[in-house]
Coordinates of C-alpha atoms in Angstrom, one line a residue:
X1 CA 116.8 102.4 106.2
X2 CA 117.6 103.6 109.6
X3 CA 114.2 103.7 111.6
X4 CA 113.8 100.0 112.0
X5 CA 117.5 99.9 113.7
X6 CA 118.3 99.0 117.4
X7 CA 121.3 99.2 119.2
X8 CA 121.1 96.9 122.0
X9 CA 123.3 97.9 125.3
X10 CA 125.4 94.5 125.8
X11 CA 126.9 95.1 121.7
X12 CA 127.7 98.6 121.9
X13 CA 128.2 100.2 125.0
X14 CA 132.0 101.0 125.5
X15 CA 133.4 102.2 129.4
X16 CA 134.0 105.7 129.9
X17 CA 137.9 105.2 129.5
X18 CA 137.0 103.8 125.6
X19 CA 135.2 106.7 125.2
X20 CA 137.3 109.0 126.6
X21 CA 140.2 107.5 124.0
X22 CA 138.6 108.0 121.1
X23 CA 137.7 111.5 121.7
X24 CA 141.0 112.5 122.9
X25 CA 142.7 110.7 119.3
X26 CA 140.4 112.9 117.6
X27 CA 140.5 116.1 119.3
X28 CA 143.2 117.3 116.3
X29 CA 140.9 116.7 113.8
X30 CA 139.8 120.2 113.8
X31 CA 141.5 121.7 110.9
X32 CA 141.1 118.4 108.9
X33 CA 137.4 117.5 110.0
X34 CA 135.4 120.9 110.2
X35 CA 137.9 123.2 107.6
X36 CA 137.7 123.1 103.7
X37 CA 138.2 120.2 101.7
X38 CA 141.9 119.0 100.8
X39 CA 143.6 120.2 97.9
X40 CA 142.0 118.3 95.2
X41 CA 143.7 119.7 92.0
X42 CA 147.0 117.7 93.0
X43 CA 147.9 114.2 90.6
X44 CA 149.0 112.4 88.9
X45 CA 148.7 109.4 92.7
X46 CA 146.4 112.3 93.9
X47 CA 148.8 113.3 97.1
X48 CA 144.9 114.1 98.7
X49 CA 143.9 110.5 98.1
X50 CA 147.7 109.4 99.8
X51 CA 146.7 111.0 102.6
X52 CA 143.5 109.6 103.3
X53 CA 144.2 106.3 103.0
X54 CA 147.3 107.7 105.5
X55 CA 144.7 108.8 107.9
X56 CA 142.5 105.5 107.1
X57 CA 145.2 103.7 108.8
X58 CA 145.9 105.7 111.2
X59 CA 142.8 107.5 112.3
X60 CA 140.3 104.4 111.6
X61 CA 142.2 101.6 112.1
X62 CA 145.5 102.6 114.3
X63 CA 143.5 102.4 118.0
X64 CA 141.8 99.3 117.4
X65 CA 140.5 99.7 121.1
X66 CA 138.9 102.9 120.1
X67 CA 139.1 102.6 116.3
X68 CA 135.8 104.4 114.4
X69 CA 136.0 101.6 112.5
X70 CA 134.3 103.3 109.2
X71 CA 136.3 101.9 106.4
X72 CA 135.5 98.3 105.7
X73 CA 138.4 98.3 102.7
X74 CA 140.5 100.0 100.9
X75 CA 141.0 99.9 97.1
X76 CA 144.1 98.2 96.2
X77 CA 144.1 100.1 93.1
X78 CA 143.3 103.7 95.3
X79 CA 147.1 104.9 95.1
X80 CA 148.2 104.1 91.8
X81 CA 145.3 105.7 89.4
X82 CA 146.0 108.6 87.9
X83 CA 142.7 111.0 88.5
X84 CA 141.1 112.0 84.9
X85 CA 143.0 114.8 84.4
X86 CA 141.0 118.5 84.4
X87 CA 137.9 116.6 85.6
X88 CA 135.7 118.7 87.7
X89 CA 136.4 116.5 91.0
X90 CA 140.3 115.8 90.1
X91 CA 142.0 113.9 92.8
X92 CA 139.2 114.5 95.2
X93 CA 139.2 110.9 97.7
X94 CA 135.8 109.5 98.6
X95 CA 134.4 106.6 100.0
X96 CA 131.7 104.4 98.7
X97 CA 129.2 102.8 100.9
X98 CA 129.8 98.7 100.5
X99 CA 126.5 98.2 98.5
X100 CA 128.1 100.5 95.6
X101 CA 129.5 98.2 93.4
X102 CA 132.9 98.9 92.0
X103 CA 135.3 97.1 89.5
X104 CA 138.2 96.5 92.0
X105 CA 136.7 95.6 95.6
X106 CA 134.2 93.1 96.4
X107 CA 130.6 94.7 97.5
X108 CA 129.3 93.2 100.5
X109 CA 126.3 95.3 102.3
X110 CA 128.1 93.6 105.1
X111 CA 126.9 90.6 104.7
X112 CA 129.0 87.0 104.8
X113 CA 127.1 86.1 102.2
X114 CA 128.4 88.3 100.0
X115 CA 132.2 88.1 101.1
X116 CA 133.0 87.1 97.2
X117 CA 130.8 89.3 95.7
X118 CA 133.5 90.9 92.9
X119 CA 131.8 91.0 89.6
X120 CA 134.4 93.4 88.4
X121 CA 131.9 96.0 87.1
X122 CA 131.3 100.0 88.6
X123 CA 127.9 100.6 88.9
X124 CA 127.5 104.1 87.0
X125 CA 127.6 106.2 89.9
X126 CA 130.8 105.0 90.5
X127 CA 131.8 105.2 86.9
X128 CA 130.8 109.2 86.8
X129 CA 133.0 109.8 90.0
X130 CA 136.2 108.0 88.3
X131 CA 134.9 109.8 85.0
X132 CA 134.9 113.6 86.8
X133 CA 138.8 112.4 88.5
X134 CA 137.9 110.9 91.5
X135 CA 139.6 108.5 93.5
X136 CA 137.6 105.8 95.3
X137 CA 139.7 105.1 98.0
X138 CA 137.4 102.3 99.6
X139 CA 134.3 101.2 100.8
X140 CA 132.7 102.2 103.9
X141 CA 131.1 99.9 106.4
X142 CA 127.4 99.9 106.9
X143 CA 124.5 98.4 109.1
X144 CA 124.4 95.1 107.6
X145 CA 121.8 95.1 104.5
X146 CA 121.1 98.7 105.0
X147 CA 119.0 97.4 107.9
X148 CA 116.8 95.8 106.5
X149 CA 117.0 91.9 108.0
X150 CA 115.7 92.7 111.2
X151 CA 113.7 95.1 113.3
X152 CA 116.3 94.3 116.2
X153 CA 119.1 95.1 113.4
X154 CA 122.5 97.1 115.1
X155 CA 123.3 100.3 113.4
X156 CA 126.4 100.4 112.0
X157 CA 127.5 96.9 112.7
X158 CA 128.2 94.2 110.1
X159 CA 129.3 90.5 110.0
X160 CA 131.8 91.6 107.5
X161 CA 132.6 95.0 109.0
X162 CA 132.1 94.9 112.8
X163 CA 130.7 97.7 114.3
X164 CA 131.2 101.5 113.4
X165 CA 130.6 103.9 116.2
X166 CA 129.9 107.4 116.8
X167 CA 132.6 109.7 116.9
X168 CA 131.2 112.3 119.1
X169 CA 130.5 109.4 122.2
X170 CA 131.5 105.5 121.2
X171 CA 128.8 105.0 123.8
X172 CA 126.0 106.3 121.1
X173 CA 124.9 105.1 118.1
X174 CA 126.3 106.1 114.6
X175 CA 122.7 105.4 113.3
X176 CA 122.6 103.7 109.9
X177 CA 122.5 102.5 107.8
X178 CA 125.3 104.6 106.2
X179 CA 126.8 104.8 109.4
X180 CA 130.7 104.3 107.9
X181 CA 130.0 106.5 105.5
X182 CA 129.3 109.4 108.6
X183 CA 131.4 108.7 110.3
X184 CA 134.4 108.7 108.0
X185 CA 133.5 112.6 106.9
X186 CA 133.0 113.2 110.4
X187 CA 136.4 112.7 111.3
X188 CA 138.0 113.7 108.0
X189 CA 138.7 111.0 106.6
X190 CA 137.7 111.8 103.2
X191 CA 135.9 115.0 102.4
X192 CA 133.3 113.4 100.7
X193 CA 131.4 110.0 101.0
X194 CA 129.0 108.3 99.2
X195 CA 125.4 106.7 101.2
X196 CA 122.3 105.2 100.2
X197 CA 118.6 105.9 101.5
X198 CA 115.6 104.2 101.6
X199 CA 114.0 105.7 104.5
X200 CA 116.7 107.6 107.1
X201 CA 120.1 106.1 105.8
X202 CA 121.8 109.1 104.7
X203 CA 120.0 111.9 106.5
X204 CA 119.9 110.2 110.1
X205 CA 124.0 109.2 110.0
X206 CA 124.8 112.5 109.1
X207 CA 122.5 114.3 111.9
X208 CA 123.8 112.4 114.3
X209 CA 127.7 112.9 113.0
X210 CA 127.5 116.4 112.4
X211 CA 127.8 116.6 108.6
X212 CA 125.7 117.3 105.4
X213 CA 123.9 114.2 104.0
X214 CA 121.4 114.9 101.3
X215 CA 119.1 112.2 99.8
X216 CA 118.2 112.9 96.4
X217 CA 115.0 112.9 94.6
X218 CA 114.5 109.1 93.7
X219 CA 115.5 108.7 89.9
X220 CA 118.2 111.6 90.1
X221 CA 120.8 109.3 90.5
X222 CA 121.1 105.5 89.2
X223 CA 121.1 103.0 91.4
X224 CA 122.3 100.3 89.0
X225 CA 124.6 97.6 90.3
X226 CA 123.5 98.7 93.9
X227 CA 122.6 96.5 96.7
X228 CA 118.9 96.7 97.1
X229 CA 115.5 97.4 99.0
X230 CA 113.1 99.2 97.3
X231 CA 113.1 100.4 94.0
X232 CA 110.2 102.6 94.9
X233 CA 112.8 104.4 97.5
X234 CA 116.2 103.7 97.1
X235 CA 118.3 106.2 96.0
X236 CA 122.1 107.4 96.5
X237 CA 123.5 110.5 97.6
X238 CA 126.5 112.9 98.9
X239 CA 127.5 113.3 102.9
X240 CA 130.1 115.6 103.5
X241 CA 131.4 118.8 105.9
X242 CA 129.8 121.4 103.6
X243 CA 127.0 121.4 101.0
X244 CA 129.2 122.9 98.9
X245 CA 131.0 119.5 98.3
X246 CA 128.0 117.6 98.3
X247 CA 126.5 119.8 95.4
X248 CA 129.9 119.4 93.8
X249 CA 129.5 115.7 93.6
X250 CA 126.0 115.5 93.2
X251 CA 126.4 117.5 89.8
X252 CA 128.8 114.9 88.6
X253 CA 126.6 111.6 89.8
X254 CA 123.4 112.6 88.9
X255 CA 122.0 111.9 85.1
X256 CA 120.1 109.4 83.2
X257 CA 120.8 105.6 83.0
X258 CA 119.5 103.2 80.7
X259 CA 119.4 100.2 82.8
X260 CA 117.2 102.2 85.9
X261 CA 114.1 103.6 84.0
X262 CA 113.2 105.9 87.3
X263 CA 116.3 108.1 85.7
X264 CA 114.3 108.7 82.3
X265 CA 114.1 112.4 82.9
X266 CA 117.4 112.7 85.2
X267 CA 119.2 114.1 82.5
X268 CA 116.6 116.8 81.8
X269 CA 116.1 117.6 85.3
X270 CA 119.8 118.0 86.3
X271 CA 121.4 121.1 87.1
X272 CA 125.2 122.9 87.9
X273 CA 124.1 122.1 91.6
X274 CA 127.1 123.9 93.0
X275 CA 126.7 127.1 90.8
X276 CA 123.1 127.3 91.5
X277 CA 123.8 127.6 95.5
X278 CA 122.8 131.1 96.9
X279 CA 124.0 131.9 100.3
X280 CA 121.3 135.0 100.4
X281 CA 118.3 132.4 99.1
X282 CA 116.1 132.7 102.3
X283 CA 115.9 136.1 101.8
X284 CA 112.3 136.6 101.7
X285 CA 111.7 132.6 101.5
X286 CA 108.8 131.3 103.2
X287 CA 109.6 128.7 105.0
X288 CA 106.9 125.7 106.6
X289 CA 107.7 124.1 110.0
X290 CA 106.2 121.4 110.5
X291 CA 105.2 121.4 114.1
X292 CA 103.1 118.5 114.4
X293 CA 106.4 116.5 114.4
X294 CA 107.8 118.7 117.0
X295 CA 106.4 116.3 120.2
X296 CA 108.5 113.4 119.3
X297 CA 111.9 114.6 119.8
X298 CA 114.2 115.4 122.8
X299 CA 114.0 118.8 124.7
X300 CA 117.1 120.0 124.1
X301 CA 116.6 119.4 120.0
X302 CA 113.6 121.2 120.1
X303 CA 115.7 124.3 121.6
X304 CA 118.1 123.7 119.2
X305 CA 115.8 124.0 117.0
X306 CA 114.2 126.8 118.1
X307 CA 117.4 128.7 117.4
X308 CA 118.2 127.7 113.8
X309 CA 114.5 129.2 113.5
X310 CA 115.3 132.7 114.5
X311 CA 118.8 132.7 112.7
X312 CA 116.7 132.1 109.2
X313 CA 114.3 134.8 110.4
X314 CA 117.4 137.0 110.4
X315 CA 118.8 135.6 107.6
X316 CA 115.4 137.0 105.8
X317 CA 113.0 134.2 105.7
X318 CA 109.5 134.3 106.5
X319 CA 108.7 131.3 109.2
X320 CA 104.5 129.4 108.8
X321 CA 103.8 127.2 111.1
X322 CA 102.6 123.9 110.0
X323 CA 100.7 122.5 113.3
X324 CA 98.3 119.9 111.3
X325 CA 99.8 116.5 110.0
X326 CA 98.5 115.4 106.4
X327 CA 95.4 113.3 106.7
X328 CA 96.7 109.8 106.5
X329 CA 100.1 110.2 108.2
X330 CA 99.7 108.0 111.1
X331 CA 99.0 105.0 108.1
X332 CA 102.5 106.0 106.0
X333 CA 104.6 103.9 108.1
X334 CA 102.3 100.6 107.5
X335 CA 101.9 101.0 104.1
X336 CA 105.7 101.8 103.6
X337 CA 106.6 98.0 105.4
X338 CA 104.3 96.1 103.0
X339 CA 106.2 98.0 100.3
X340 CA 109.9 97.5 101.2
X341 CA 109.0 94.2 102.3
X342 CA 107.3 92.7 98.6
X343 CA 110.0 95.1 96.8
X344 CA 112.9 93.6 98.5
X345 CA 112.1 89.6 97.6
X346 CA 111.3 91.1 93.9
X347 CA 114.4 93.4 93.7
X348 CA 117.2 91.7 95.6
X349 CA 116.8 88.0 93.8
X350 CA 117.0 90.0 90.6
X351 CA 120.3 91.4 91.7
X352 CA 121.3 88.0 93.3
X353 CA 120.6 86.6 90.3
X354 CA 122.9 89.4 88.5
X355 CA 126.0 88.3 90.5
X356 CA 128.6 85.5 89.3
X357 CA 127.3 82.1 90.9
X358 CA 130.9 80.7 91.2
X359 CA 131.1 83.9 93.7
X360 CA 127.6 84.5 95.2
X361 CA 125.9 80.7 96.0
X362 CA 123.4 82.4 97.2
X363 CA 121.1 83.3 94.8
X364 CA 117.7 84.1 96.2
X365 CA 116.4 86.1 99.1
X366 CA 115.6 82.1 100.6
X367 CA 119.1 81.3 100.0
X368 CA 120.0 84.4 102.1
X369 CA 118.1 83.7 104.9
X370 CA 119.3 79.6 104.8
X371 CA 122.8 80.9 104.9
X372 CA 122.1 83.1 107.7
X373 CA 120.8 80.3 109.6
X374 CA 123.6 78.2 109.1
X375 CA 125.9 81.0 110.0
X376 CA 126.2 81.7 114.1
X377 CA 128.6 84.7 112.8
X378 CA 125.6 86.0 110.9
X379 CA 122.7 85.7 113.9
X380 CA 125.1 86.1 117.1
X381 CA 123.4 89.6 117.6
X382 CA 119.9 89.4 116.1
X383 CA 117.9 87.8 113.2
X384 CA 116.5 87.8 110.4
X385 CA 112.6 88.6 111.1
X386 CA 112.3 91.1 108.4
X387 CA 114.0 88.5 105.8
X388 CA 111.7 86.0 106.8
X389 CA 108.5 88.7 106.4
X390 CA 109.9 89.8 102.9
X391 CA 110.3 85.9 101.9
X392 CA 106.2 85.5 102.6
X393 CA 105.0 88.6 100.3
X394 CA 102.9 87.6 97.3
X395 CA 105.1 89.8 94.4
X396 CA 104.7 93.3 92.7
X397 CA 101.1 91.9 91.5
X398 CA 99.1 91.2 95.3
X399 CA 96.7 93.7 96.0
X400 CA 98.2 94.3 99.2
X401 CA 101.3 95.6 98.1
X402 CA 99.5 97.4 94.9
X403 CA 97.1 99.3 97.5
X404 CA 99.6 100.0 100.3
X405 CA 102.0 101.7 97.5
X406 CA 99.4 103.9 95.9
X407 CA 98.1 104.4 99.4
X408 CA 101.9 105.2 100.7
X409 CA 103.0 107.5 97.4
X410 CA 99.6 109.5 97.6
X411 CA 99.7 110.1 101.4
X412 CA 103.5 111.4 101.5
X413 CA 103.7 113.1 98.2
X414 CA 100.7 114.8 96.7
X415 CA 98.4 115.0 99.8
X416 CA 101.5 115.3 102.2
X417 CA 104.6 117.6 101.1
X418 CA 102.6 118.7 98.0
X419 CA 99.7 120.1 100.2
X420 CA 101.3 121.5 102.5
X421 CA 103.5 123.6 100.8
X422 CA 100.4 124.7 98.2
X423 CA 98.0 125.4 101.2
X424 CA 100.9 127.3 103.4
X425 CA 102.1 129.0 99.8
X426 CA 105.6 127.8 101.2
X427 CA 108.6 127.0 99.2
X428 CA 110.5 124.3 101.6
X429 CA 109.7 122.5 104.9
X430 CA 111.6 122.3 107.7
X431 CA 111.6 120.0 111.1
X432 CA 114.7 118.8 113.4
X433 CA 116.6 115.7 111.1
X434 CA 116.7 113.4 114.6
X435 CA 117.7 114.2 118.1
X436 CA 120.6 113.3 119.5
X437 CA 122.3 109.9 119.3
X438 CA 120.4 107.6 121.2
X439 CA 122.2 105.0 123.0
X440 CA 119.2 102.3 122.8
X441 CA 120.0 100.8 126.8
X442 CA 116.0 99.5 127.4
X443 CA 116.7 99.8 130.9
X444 CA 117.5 104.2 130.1
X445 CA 115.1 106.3 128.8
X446 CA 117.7 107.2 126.0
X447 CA 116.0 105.9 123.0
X448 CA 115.6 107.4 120.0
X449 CA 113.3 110.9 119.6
X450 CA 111.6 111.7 116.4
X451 CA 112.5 111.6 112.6
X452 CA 111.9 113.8 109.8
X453 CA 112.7 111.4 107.2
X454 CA 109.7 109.1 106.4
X455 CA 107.3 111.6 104.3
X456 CA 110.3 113.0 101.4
X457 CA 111.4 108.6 101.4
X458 CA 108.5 107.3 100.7
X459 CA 107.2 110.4 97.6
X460 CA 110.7 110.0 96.9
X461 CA 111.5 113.7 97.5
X462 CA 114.2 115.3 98.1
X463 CA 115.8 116.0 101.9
X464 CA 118.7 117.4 103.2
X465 CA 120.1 117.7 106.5
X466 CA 122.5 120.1 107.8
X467 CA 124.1 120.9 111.5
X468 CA 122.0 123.3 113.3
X469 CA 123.6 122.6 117.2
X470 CA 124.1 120.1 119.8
X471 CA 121.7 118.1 122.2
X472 CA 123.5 117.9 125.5
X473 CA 127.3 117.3 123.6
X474 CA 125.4 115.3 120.8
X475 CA 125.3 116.9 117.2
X476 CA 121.8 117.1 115.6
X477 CA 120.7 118.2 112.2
X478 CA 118.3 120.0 110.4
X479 CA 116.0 118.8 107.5
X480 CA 115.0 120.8 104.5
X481 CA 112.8 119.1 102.1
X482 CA 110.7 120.1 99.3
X483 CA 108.9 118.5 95.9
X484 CA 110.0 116.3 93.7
X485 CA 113.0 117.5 91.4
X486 CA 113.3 119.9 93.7
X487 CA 116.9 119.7 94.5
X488 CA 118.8 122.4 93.7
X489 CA 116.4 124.7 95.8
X490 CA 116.6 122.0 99.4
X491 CA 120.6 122.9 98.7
X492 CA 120.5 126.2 98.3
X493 CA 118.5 126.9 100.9
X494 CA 120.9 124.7 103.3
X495 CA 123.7 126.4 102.4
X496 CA 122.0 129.8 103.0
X497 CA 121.1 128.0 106.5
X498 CA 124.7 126.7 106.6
X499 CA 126.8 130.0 105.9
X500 CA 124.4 131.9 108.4
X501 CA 125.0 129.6 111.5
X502 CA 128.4 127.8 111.3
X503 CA 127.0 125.0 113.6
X504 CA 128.9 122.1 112.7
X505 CA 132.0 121.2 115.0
X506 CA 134.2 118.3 114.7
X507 CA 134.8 116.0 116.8
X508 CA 136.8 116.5 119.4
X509 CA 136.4 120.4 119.3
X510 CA 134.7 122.3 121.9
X511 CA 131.4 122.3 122.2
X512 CA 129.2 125.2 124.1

């Protein structure tokens, strides 16, 4: 999740000098950060995957007054695997948010509670990547149970992980909850990094960071042996410096999987995403903006925006303007609490319950929240209220939660994305991803300004961001979405959007 996050000014806010640091240790980055992807063909030690963890330590870790801070761990086992050879990502380093469970590191979701969690099995995302000769090189720091404890949660911090901050201005959130995952492609860390989304986790991180993020259509990708909220919503997906790459690795994790039934037709549905990206596909595309979301953000994203408009009109497309919201809009976001609240109790006591007890003691959401109690480490910046909400829900079978998810699915997807693309005879929509990173100071006005992310999470649709510009020095995004299974056309169409415009600048670069 990301929408529920705070970032509090006494937690996050670094002095100018801090700020002035990290931006200064980055400035080289250009060539690394914003140009193509390492040479990946290289093994057997994949020399790429030496040099990340090279710049891991150097990069993330090296100024720990100004450190990014983005890598929680690195794999023990990350130099000495041999990459499967000929596979289609061979040798390519990548980092896996810490709810992605893996064979040979712990999985956290940055909780204490989890510090032991090492059941020594990949989930099968994880087992695709190794499968296609990919190195996981680590696991990337997140907001602390993707957000979900509290509606005062920190974006980007952990009690495992600390916090993570923005690259761009350490003063500024990373926003979350895949906020290591960001921020390690943003400063070139790895070319390629693995999120999760249940609502704004992959796509706000990434618009805020200045790379691709793309959430999936939920049941595209297997979210076995994941960390999670919602079964309704979660999914996993690619953030990276091109769509190109995150095509490239969402052709390799995406397919069926026995043990998640919302993959039955993954396998049918799956594409060559990479070979099926068109840099000419908004030629003659009609393209819906949805206006009525406009209001909400910040000036200068809304000139921003404004911009990436005109380059698609002369990249070919045809621009409608979408000015009315769907019907029940306003009612989404209640309907989508009472659902990731009930789902969470139901679906994270069954993965509790999955975990080795002589590792994990606690094995029930109740358990969770006693431990947090206990724990000052755990509560020294905020609660738990969320937790304690999801502990009172009556199960998958109280009419509450039945109602608010037919309510939620019908609103966002058939009489939301659906309709509006019929009625406007459209074949994507469009809106700015976020604005700029907020800094979250209640005493500035500098708060976050408007999301595009809530109606493709809860149909479960799929949404990608890309960089379209900057908001006063800030990187901000936009978000193509479309209908379900949908994906290879929201990737083409980015990448058309992508190759047309250039936008994205690493950190440290120039910025006009």
């Amino acid at each position: 999740m990301a929408n529920l996050s705070r970032l509090p000014r006494p937690h996050d806010r670094l002095k100018g000098a801090v700020r002035a640091g990290l931006i200064a240790a980055l400035a080289g980055l250009g060539a690394c950060a914003g140009g193509p992807s390492p040479d990946v063909s290289a093994g057997p030690g994949s020399p790429a995957a030496a040099a990340a963890v090279e710049r891991i330590a150097r990069l993330d870790r090296g100024m720990p007054d100004v450190a990014a801070n983005s890598v929680l761990l690195v794999s023990p086992t990350a130099l000495a695997v041999a990459p499967a050879a000929g596979g289609p990502l061979a040798g390519m380093p990548i980092l896996l948010k810490d709810n992605i469970e893996t064979a040979d590191m712990p999985t956290t979701a940055g909780s204490l509670a989890l510090s032991h969690n090492a059941p020594g099995r990949d989930a099968p995302l994880a087992a695709r990547l190794r499968a296609a000769g990919a190195i996981i090189i680590g696991k990337a720091n997140l907001s602390e149970w993707a957000n979900i404890r509290s509606s005062e949660s920190i974006s980007g911090w952990s009690a495992v992980g600390g916090q993570t901050r923005n690259p761009y201005d350490p003063e500024r959130t990373p926003c979350g909850s895949s906020s290591g995952s960001a921020v390690a492609v943003a400063i070139g860390l790895v070319p390629v990094a693995i999120g999760t989304e249940t609502d704004g986790s992959i796509t706000c991180p990434a618009s805020v960071t200045g790379v691709v993020g793309f959430k999936p259509t939920v049941g595209l990708v297997s979210r076995t042996h994941i960390v999670p909220i919602s079964h309704s919503q979660d999914t996993a997906g690619p953030m990276a410096t091109t769509v190109e790459d995150a095509a490239r690795v969402l052709t390799v994790i995406a397919g069926s999987d026995p043990m998640d039934p919302a993959t039955a037709e993954a396998d049918a549905r799956k594409v060559d995403y990479a070979a099926a990206l068109d840099a000419d596909s908004l030629r003659g595309a009609r393209i819906g903006v949805m206006r009525f979301l406009l209001p909400n953000y910040s000036e200068e994203t809304r000139a921003a925006f404004e911009t990436a408009l005109r380059a698609m009109r002369d990249a070919g497309a045809e621009i409608v303007d979408i000015t009315e919201a769907p019907a029940d809009f306003r009612r989404i976001g209640g309907w989508e609490l009472t659902v990731l609240l009930t789902e969470l109790k139901h679906d994270l006591n069954l993965y509790l319950a999955s975990t080795n007890p002589a590792q994990v003691r606690t094995r029930t959401l109740a358990d969770v929240i006693a431990f947090n109690a206990a724990e000052p480490r755990e509560t020294v910046l905020f609660g738990q209220d969320l937790f304690e909400r999801a502990e009172a829900t009556g199960g998958l079978d109280d009419p509450e939660y039945v109602e608010a998810r037919t309510n939620s699915l019908r609103a966002a997807g058939p009489e939301g994305i659906d309709r509006m693309m019929a009625e406007h005879q459209v074949v994507a929509l469009v809106a700015p991803t976020t604005s700029r990173a907020w800094t979250n100071d209640r005493e500035d006005e500098d708060d976050m300004q408007g999301s595009a992310s809530r109606l493709a999470a809860v149909a479960g649709y799929p949404h990608l961001t890309v960089p379209m510009g900057f908001d006063r020095g800030m990187p901000v995004g936009i978000s193509f979405i479309a209908g379900k299974w949908e994906d290879a056309k929201v990737l083409s169409l980015g990448h058309a959007f992508e190759q047309r415009t250039l936008a994205r600048r690493p950190p440290g670069a120039t910025v006009h």
